[in-house]
Short mmCIF file of C-alpha atoms in Angstrom, two decimals:
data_model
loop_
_atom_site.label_atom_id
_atom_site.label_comp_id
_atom_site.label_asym_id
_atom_site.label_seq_id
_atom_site.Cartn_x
_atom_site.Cartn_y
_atom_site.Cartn_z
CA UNK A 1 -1.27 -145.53 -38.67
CA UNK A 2 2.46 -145.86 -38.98
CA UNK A 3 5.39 -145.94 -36.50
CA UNK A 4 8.46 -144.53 -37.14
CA UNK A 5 11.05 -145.51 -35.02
CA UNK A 6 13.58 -142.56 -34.36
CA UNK A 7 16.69 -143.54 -32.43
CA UNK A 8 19.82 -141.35 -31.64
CA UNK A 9 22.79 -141.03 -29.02
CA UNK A 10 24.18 -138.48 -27.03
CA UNK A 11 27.40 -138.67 -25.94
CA UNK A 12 28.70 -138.09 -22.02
CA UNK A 13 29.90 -134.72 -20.58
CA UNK A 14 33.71 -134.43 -20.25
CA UNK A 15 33.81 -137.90 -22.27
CA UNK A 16 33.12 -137.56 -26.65
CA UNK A 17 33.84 -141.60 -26.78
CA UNK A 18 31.29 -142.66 -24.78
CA UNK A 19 27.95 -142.41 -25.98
CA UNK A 20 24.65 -142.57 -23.51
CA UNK A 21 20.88 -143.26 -24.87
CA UNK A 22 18.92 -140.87 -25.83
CA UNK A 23 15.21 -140.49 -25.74
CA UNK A 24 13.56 -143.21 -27.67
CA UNK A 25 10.77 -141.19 -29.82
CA UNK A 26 8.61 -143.13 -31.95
CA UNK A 27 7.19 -141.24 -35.17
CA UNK A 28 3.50 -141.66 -35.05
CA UNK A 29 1.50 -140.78 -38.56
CA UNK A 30 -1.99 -141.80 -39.55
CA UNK A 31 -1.50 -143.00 -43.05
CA UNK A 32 -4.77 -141.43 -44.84
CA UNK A 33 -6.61 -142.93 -47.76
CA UNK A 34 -6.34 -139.77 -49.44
CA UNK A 35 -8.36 -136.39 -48.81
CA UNK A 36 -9.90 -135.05 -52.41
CA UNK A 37 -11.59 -131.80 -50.79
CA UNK A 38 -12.73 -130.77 -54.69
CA UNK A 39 -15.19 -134.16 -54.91
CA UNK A 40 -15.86 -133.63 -50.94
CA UNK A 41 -17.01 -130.27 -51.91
CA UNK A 42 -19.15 -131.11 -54.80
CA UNK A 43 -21.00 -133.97 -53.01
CA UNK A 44 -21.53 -131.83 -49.41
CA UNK A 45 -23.10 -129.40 -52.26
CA UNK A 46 -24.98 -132.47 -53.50
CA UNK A 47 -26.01 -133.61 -49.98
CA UNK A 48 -27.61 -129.86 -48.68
CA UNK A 49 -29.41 -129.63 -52.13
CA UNK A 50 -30.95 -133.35 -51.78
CA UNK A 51 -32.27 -131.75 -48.77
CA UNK A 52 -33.80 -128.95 -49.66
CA UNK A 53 -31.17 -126.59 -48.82
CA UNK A 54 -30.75 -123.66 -51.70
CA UNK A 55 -27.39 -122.80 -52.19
CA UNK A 56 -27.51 -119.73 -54.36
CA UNK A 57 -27.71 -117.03 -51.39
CA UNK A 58 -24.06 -115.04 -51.04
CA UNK A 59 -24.02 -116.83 -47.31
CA UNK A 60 -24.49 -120.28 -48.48
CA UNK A 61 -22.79 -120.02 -51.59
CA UNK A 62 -19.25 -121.22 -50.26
CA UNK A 63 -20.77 -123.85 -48.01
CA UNK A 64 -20.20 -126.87 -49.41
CA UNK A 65 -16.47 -125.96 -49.32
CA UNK A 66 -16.64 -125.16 -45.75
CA UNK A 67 -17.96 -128.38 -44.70
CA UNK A 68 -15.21 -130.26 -46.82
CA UNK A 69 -12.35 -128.43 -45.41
CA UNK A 70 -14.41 -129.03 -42.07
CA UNK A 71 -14.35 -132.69 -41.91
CA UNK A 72 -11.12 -132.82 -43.79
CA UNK A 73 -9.66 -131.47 -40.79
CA UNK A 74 -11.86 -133.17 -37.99
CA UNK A 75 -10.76 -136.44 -39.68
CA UNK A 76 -6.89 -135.88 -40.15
CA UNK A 77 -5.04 -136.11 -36.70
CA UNK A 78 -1.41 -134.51 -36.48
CA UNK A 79 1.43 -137.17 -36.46
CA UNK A 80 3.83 -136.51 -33.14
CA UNK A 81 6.61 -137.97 -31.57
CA UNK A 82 5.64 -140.68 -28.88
CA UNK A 83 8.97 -139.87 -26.57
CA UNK A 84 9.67 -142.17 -23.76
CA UNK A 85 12.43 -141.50 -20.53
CA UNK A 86 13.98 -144.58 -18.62
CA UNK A 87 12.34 -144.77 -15.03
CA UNK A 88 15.68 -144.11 -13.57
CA UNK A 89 13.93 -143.62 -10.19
CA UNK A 90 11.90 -146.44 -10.42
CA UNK A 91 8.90 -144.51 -10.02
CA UNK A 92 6.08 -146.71 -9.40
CA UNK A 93 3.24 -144.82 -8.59
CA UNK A 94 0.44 -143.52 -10.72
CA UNK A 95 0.63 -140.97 -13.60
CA UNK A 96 -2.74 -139.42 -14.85
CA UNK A 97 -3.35 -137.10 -16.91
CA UNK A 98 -7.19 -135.56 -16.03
CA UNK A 99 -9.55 -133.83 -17.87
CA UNK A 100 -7.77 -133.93 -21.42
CA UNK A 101 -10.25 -132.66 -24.56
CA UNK A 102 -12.07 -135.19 -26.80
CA UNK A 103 -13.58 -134.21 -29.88
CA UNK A 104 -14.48 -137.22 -32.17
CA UNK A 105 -17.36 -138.12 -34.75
CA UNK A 106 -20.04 -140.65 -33.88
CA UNK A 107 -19.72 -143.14 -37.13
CA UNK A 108 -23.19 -143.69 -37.24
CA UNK A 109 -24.31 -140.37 -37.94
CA UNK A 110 -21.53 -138.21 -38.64
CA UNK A 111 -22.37 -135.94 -35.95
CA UNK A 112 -19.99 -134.79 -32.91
CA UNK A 113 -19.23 -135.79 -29.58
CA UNK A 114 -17.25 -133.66 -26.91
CA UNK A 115 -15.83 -134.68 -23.57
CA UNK A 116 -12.81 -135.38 -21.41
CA UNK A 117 -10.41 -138.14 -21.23
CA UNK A 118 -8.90 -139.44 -17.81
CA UNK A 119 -5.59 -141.32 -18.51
CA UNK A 120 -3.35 -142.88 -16.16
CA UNK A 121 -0.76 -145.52 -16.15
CA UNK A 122 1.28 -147.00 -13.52
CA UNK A 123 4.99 -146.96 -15.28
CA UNK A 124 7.35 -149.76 -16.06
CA UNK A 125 10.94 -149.22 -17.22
CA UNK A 126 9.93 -146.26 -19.13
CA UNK A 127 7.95 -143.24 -18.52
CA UNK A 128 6.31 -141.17 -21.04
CA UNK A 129 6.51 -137.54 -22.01
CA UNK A 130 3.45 -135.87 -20.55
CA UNK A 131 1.83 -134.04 -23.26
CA UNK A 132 1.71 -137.42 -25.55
CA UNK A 133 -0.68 -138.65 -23.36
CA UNK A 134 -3.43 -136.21 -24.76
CA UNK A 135 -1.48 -136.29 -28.33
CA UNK A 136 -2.44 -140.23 -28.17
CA UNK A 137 -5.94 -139.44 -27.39
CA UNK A 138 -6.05 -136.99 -30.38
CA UNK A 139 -4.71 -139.16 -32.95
CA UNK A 140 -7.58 -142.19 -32.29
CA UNK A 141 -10.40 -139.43 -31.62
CA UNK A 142 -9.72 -138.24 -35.33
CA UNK A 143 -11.43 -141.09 -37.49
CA UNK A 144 -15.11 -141.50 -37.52
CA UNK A 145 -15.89 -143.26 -33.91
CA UNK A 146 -18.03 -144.95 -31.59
CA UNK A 147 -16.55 -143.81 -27.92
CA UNK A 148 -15.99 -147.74 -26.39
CA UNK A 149 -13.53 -148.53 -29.61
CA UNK A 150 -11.91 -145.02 -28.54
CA UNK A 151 -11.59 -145.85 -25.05
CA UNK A 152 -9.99 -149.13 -25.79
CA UNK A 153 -7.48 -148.10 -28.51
CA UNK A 154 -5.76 -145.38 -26.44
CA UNK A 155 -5.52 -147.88 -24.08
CA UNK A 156 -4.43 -150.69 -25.38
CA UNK A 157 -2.04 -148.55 -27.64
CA UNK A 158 -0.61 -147.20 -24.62
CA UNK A 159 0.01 -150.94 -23.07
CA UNK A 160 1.81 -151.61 -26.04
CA UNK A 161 4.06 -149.39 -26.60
CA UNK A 162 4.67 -148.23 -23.10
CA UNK A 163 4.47 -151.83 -21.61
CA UNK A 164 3.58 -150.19 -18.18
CA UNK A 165 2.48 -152.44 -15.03
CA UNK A 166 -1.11 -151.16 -15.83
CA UNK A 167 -3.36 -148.33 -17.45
CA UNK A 168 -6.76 -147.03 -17.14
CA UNK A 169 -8.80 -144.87 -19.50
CA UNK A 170 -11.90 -143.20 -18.82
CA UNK A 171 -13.92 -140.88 -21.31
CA UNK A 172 -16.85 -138.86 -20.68
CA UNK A 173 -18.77 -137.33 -23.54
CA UNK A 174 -21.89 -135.95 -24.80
CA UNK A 175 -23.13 -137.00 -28.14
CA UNK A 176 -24.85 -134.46 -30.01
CA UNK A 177 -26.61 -137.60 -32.12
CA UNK A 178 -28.38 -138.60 -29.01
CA UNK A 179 -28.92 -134.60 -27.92
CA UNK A 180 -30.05 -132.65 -31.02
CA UNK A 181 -31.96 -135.44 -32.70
CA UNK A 182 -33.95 -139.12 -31.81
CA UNK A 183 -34.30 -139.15 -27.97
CA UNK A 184 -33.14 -135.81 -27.40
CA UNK A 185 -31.62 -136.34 -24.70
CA UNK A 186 -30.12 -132.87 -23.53
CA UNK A 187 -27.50 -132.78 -21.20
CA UNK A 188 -26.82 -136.47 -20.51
CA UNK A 189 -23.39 -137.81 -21.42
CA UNK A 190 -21.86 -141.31 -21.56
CA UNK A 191 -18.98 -142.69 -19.64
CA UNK A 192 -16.97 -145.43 -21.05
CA UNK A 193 -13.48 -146.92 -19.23
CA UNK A 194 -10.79 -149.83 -20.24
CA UNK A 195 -8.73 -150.91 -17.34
CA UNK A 196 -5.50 -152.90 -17.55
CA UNK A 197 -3.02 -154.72 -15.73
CA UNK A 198 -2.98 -154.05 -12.34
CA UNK A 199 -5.36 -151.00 -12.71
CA UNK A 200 -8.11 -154.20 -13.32
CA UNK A 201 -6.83 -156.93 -11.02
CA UNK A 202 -5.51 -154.91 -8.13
CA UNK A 203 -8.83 -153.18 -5.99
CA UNK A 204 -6.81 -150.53 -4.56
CA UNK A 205 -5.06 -149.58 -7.12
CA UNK A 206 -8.12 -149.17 -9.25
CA UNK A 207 -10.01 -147.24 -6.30
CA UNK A 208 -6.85 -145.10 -6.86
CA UNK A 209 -7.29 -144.21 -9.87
CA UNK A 210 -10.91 -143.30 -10.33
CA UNK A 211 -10.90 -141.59 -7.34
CA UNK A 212 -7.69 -139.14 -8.78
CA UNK A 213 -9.87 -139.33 -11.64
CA UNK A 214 -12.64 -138.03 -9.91
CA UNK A 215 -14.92 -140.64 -10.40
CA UNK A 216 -16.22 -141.49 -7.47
#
């Protein structure tokens, strides 16, 4: 991915020579290989026939294009603005965002798996816009995945850019590779967290957060 640091000033009511800060927002674009959805369509075609699959019916005719334009867009997350706010109040309890969508690929077998993400953090000298807390999620669900990696990178991510006192992540999610096929497992779901800073060494504030979470 690539950051794109976007800085600008605003100046003071009643006063045009004295400029204040304004939001930091930092440009945040996945930087693709490359998405060729012609040779993506002729191997998905490739793929179904290896399989068995005849593609010469009117309904299957145009669905090898389908399931290029499919993963083309399961795989490309949209770039946003990570905006920050100074913690002019000094507001030091928790922020969490609950229940926020995941949708991500399993990289083993290319198959999907859905859930919820619980995200807090307990701010520094910056806060962060709301809504980028589930636009951070996005961005690391959309690459092929295995759900501890994703757990870790929107945490860590958020720890580094934010550099809040701490930050917990929780994701629960059933994977359909482990409920439609092998074990066959149907309804389970797996629960994965990353804990940091004082969300990991501090008891109560961790109790604090899984139980807004809802997690225990």
């Amino acid at each position: 991915m690539t950051h794109h640091p976007s800085t600008a000033a605003q100046l003071a009511p009643g006063d045009p020579k004295t400029p204040i800060p304004a939001p930091v927002a930092l440009r945040v674009v996945h930087e693709a290989d490359g998405i060729d959805l012609a040779a993506a369509e002729r191997a998905a075609g490739q793929f179904l026939q290896a399989l068995g699959i005849r593609l010469d019916s009117e309904s299957l005719r145009g669905t090898p294009g389908r399931m290029a334009r499919a993963y083309a867009e399961l795989f490309s997350p949209r770039p946003f603005d990570l905006t920050t706010f100074p913690n002019d109040e000094g507001y030091d309890e928790l922020v969490l965002a609950r229940s926020i969508p995941v949708r991500s690929v399993c990289e083993h077998h290319l198959l999907p798996f859905v859930g919820t993400a619980h995200v807090g953090y307990l701010p520094g000298r910056r806060i962060l816009g709301l809504s980028k807390l589930a636009r951070v999620v996005e961005h690391f669900a959309c690459r092929p995945q295995v759900q501890e990696r994703l757990t870790k990178q929107v945490a860590d991510w958020l720890q580094t850019q934010l550099e809040p006192k701490g930050v917990g992540v929780v994701i629960e999610a059933e994977h359909t590779c482990m409920t439609l096929r092998g074990v066959q497992a149907t309804g389970s779901s797996t629960l994965t967290s990353t804990l940091l800073g004082t969300l990991r060494s501090d008891a109560r504030s961790r109790g604090e957060f899984l139980a807004l979470a809802g997690l225990t």
